[in-house]
Coordinates of C-alpha atoms in Angstrom, one line a residue:
X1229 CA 0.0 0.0 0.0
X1230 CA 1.3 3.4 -1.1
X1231 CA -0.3 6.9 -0.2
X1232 CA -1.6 7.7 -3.6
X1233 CA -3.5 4.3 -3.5
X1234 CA -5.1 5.0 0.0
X1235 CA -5.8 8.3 -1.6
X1236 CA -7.4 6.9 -4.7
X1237 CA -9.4 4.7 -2.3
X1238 CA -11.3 7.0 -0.5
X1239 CA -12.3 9.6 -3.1
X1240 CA -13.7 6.6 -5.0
X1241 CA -15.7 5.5 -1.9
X1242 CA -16.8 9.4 -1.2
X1243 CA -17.3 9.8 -4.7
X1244 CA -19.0 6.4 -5.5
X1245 CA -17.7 6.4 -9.1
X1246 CA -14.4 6.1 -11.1
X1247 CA -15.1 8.8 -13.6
X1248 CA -15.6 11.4 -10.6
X1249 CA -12.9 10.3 -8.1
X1250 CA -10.5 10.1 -11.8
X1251 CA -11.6 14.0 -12.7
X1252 CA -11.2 15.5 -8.8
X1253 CA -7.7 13.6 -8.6
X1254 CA -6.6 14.6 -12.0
X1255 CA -5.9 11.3 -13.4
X1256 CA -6.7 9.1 -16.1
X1257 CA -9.8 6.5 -15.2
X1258 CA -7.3 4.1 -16.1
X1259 CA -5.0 5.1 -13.6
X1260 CA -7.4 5.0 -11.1
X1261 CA -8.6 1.8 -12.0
X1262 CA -5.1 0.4 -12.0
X1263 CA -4.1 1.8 -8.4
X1264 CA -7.5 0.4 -7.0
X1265 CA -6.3 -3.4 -8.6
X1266 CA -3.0 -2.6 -7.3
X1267 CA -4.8 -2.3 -3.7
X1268 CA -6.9 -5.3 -3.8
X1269 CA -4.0 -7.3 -5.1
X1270 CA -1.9 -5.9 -2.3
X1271 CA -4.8 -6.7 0.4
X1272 CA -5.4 -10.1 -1.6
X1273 CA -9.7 -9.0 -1.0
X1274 CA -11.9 -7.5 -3.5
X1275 CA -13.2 -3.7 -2.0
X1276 CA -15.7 -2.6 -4.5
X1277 CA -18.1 -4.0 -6.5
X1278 CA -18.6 -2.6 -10.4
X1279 CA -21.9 -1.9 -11.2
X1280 CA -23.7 0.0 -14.2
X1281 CA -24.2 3.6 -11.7
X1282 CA -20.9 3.2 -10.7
X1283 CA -18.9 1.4 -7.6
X1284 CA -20.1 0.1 -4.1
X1285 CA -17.6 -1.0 -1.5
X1286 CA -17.8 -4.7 -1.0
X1287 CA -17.9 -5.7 2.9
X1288 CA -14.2 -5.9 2.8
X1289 CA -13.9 -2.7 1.6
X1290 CA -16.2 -1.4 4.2
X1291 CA -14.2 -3.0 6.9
X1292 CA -11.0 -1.2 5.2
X1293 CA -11.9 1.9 4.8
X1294 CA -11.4 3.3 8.1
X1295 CA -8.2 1.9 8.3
X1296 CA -7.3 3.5 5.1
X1297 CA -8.3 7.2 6.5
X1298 CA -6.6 7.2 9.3
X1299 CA -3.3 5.9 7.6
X1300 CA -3.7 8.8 5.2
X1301 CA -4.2 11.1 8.6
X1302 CA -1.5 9.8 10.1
X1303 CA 1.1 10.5 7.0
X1304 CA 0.0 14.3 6.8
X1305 CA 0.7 14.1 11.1
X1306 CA 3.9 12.7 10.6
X1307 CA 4.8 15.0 7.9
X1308 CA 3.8 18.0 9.8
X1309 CA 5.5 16.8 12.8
X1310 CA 8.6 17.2 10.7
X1311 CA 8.4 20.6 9.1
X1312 CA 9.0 22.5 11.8
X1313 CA 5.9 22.7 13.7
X1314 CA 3.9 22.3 10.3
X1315 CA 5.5 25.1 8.8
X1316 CA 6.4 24.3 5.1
X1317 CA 10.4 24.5 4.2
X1318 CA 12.3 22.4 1.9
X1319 CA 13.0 22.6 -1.6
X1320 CA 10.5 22.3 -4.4
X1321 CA 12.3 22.2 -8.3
X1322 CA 9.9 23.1 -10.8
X1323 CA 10.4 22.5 -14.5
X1324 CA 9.0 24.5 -17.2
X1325 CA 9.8 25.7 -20.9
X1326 CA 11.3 28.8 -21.6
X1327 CA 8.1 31.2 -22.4
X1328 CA 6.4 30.2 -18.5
X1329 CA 9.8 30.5 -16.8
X1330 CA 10.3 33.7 -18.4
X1331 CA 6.7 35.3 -18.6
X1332 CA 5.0 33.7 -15.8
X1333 CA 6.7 31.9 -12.9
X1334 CA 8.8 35.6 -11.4
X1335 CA 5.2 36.4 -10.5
X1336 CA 4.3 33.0 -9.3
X1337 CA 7.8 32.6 -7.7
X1338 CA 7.4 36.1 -5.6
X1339 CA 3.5 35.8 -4.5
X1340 CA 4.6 31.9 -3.1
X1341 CA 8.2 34.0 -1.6
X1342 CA 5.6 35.9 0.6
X1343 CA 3.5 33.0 2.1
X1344 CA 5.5 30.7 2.4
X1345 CA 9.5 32.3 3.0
X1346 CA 11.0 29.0 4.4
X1347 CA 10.3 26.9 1.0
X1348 CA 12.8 27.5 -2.2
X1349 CA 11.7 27.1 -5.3
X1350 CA 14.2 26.3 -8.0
X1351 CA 13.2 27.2 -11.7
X1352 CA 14.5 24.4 -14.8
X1353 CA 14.3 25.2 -17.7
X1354 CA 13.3 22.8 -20.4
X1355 CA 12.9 22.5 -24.5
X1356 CA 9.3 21.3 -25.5
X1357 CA 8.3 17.4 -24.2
X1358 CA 11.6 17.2 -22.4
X1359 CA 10.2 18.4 -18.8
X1360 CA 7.3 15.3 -18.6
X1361 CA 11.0 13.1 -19.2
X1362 CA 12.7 15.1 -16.4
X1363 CA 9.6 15.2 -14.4
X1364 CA 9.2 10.5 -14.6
X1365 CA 13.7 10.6 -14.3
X1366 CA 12.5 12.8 -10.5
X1367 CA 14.6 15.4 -11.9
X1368 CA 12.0 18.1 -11.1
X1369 CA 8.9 17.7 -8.8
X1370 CA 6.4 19.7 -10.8
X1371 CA 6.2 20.9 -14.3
X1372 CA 4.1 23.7 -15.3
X1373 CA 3.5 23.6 -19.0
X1374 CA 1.8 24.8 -21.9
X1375 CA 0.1 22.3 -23.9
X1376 CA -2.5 22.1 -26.7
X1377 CA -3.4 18.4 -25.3
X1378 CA -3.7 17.2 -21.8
X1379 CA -0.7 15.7 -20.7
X1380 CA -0.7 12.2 -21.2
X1381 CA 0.7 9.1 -18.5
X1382 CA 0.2 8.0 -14.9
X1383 CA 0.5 11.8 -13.7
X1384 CA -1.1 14.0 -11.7
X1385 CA -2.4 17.3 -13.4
X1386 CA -4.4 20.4 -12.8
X1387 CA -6.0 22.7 -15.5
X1388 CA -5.0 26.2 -15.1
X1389 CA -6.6 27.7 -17.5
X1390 CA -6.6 29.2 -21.3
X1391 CA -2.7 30.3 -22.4
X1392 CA -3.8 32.7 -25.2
X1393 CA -1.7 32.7 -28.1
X1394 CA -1.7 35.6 -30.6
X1395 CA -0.2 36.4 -34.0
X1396 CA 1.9 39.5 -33.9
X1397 CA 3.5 41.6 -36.2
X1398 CA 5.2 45.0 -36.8
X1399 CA 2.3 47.8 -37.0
X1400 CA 2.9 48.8 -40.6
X1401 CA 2.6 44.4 -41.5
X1402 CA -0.1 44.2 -44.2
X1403 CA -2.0 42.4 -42.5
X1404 CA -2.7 44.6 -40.0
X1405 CA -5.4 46.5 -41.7
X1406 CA -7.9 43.3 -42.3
X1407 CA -10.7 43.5 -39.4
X1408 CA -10.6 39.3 -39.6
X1409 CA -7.9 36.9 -40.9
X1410 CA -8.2 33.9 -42.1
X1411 CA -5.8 31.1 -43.0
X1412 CA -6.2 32.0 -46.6
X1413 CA -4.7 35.5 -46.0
X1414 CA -1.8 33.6 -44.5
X1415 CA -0.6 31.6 -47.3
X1416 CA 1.7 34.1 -48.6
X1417 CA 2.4 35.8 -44.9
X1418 CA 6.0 35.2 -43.6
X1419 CA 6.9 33.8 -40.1
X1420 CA 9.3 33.9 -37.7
X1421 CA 10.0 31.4 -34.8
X1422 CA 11.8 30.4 -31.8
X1423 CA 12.4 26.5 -33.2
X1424 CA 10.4 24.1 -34.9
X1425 CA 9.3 21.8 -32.3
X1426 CA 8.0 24.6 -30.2
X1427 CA 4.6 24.7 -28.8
X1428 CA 3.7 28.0 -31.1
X1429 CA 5.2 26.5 -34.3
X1430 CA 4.0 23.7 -33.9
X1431 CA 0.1 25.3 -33.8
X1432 CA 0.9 27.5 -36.5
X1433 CA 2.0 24.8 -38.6
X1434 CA -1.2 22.8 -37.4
X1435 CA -3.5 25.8 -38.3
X1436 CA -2.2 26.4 -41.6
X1437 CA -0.5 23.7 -42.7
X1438 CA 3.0 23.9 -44.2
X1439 CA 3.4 27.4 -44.4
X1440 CA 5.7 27.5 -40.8
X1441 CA 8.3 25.6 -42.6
X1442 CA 10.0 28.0 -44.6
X1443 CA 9.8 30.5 -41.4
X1444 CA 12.7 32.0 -40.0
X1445 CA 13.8 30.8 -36.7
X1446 CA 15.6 33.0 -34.2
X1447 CA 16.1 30.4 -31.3
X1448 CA 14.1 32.1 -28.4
X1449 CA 10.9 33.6 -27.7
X1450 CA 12.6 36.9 -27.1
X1451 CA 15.0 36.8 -30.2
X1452 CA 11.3 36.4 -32.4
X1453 CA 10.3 39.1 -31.0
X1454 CA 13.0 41.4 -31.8
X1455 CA 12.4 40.0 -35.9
X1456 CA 8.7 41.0 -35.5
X1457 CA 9.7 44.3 -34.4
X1458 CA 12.0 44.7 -37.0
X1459 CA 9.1 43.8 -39.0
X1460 CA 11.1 40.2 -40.2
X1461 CA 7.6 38.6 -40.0
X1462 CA 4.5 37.7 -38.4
X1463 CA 5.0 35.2 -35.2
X1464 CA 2.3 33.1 -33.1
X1465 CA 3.4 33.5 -29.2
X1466 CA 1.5 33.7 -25.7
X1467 CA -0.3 37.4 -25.3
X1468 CA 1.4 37.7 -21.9
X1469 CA 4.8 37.6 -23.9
X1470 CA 4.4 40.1 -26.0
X1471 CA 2.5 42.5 -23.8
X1472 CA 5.4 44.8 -23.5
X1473 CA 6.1 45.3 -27.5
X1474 CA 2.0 45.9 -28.0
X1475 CA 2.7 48.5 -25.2
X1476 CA 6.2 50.2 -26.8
X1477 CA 4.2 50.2 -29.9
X1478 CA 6.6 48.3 -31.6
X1479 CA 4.1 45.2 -32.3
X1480 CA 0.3 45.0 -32.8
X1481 CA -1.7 41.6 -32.5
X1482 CA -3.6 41.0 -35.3
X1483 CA -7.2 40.2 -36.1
X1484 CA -6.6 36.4 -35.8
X1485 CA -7.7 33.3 -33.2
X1486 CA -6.4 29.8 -33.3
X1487 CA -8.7 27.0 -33.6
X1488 CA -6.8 25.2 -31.1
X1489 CA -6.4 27.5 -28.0
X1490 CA -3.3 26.7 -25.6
X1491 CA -3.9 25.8 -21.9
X1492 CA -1.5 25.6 -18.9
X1493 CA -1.1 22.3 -16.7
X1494 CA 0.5 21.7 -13.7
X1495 CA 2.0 18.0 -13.7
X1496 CA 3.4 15.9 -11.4
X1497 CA 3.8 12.5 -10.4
X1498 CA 2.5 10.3 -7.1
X1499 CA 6.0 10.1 -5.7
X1500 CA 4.9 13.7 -4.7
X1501 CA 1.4 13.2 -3.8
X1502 CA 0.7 14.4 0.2
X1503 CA 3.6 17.0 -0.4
X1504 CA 2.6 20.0 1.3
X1505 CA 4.6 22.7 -0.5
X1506 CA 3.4 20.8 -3.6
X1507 CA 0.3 21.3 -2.5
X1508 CA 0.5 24.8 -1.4
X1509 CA 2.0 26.2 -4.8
X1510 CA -0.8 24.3 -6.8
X1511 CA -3.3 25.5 -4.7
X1512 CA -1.6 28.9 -5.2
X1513 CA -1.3 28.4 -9.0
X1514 CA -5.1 27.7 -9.1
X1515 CA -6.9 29.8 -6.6
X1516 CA -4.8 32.7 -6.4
X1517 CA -6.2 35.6 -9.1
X1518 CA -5.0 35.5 -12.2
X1519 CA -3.9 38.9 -12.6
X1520 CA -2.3 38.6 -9.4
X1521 CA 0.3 35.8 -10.9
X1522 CA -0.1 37.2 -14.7
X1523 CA -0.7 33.0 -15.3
X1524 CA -3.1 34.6 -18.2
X1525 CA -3.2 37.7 -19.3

């Protein structure tokens, strides 16, 4: 028996189904299926029953599941008992590509300095798809990413919301003056970009279709958006990035919305389940406003 498995227990019994316990936990119904098998094979007893409107706890499971609350109150004693009189401390590595650690953790990183001062957060930065490796090699303990899909595997995640992506270009780009683009007035519109296997070339390309390959690439988000201001070309980035060159008046968005918007996860695995500074900078991530962090603009 592991902590996430006791978990996974009792939000399936106060939840009475698979599909709810797998959507409040943030994991797949397969996952959740998996950990429960992995309990009853552990406890060698069957504790639920399957049944059309959902799962009921067999008499073994009844018989368990006080046993299986007060092991998971008795972990979150035992870790307070050793942070300091329950105050949080440690060392929490978060991994993210370069747009979130540059745009949007300082914010995060300073509101979560404030409440919680004895806890160090260490910032990695990562290329696109490598940070989910890091995060299963334990090289980080969370990730915070921006994705088109949700992430997939045996993690944990939590929905942070829309990451808006724009198309921006110099204010005197042609394009500029259309009140709504379409992919059509693209076809002939060059682009610059940071590196082909980014997030933002990769939905550019996806939107309309091979026009992205001939774009210019400048290595980072912030060397694309010196080319758009030298009017190089028309780029597809996150709003908050380019906030400051719409402001300078050296960059305008244009009239244009991708099918497929953007969305920021936070992702992490069950090692790290029951953490409590985990838990305090998702629950920061999520609940704090979001002008407050800036995690959308």
């Amino acid at each position: 028996m592991d902590h996430r498995q006791l978990n996974t227990f009792t939000t399936v019994c106060r939840t009475r189904s698979i599909t709810r316990a797998a959507a409040e936990l943030g994991y797949s119904q397969s996952a959740v299926t998996s950990q429960v098998k992995s309990l009853e094979s552990a406890l060698r007893v069957a504790l639920f029953e399957r049944r059309r409107d959902g799962v009921r706890l067999t008499a073994f499971g009844e018989r368990f599941l006080p046993y299986a609350q007060r092991l998971l109150t008795l972990a979150d004693e035992a870790r307070g008992a050793l942070h300091n009189n329950g105050a949080l401390g440690g060392t929490l590595i978060v991994g993210a590509g370069e747009s979130v650690t540059t745009y949007r953790l300082p914010a995060l990183v300073e509101a979560f300095h404030h409440r919680y001062p004895d806890v160090r957060l260490s910032l990695r930065i990562f290329r696109d798809g490598r940070a989910l490796s890091a995060l299963e090699r334990d090289e980080v303990d969370v990730c915070l990413l921006s994705a088109v899909d949700e992430p997939a595997g045996d993690f944990h995640r939590k929905d942070l919301g829309d990451d808006e992506v724009v198309l921006v270009a110099a204010p005197d780009h042609p394009l500029g003056r259309h009140t709504l683009i379409t992919a059509a007035d693209l076809a002939g519109c060059r682009f610059v970009i940071a590196q082909p296997d980014c997030l933002y070339a990769r939905i550019l390309a996806a939107e309309i279709g091979g026009a992205a390959e001939a774009a210019l690439q400048f290595g980072t988000v912030e060397g694309v958006k010196k080319a758009v201001a030298a009017g190089l070309g028309a780029a597809l980035l996150p709003r908050i990035a380019v906030a400051d060159l719409v402001a300078a008046g050296e960059a305008v968005i244009l009239p244009w919305r991708a099918a497929v918007p953007a969305r920021l996860y936070a992702v992490w695995t069950g090692k790290h389940e029951g953490s409590r500074e985990l838990d305090a900078l998702v629950t920061l991530m999520s609940r704090t406003s979001r002008e407050d962090l800036r995690l959308v603009s």
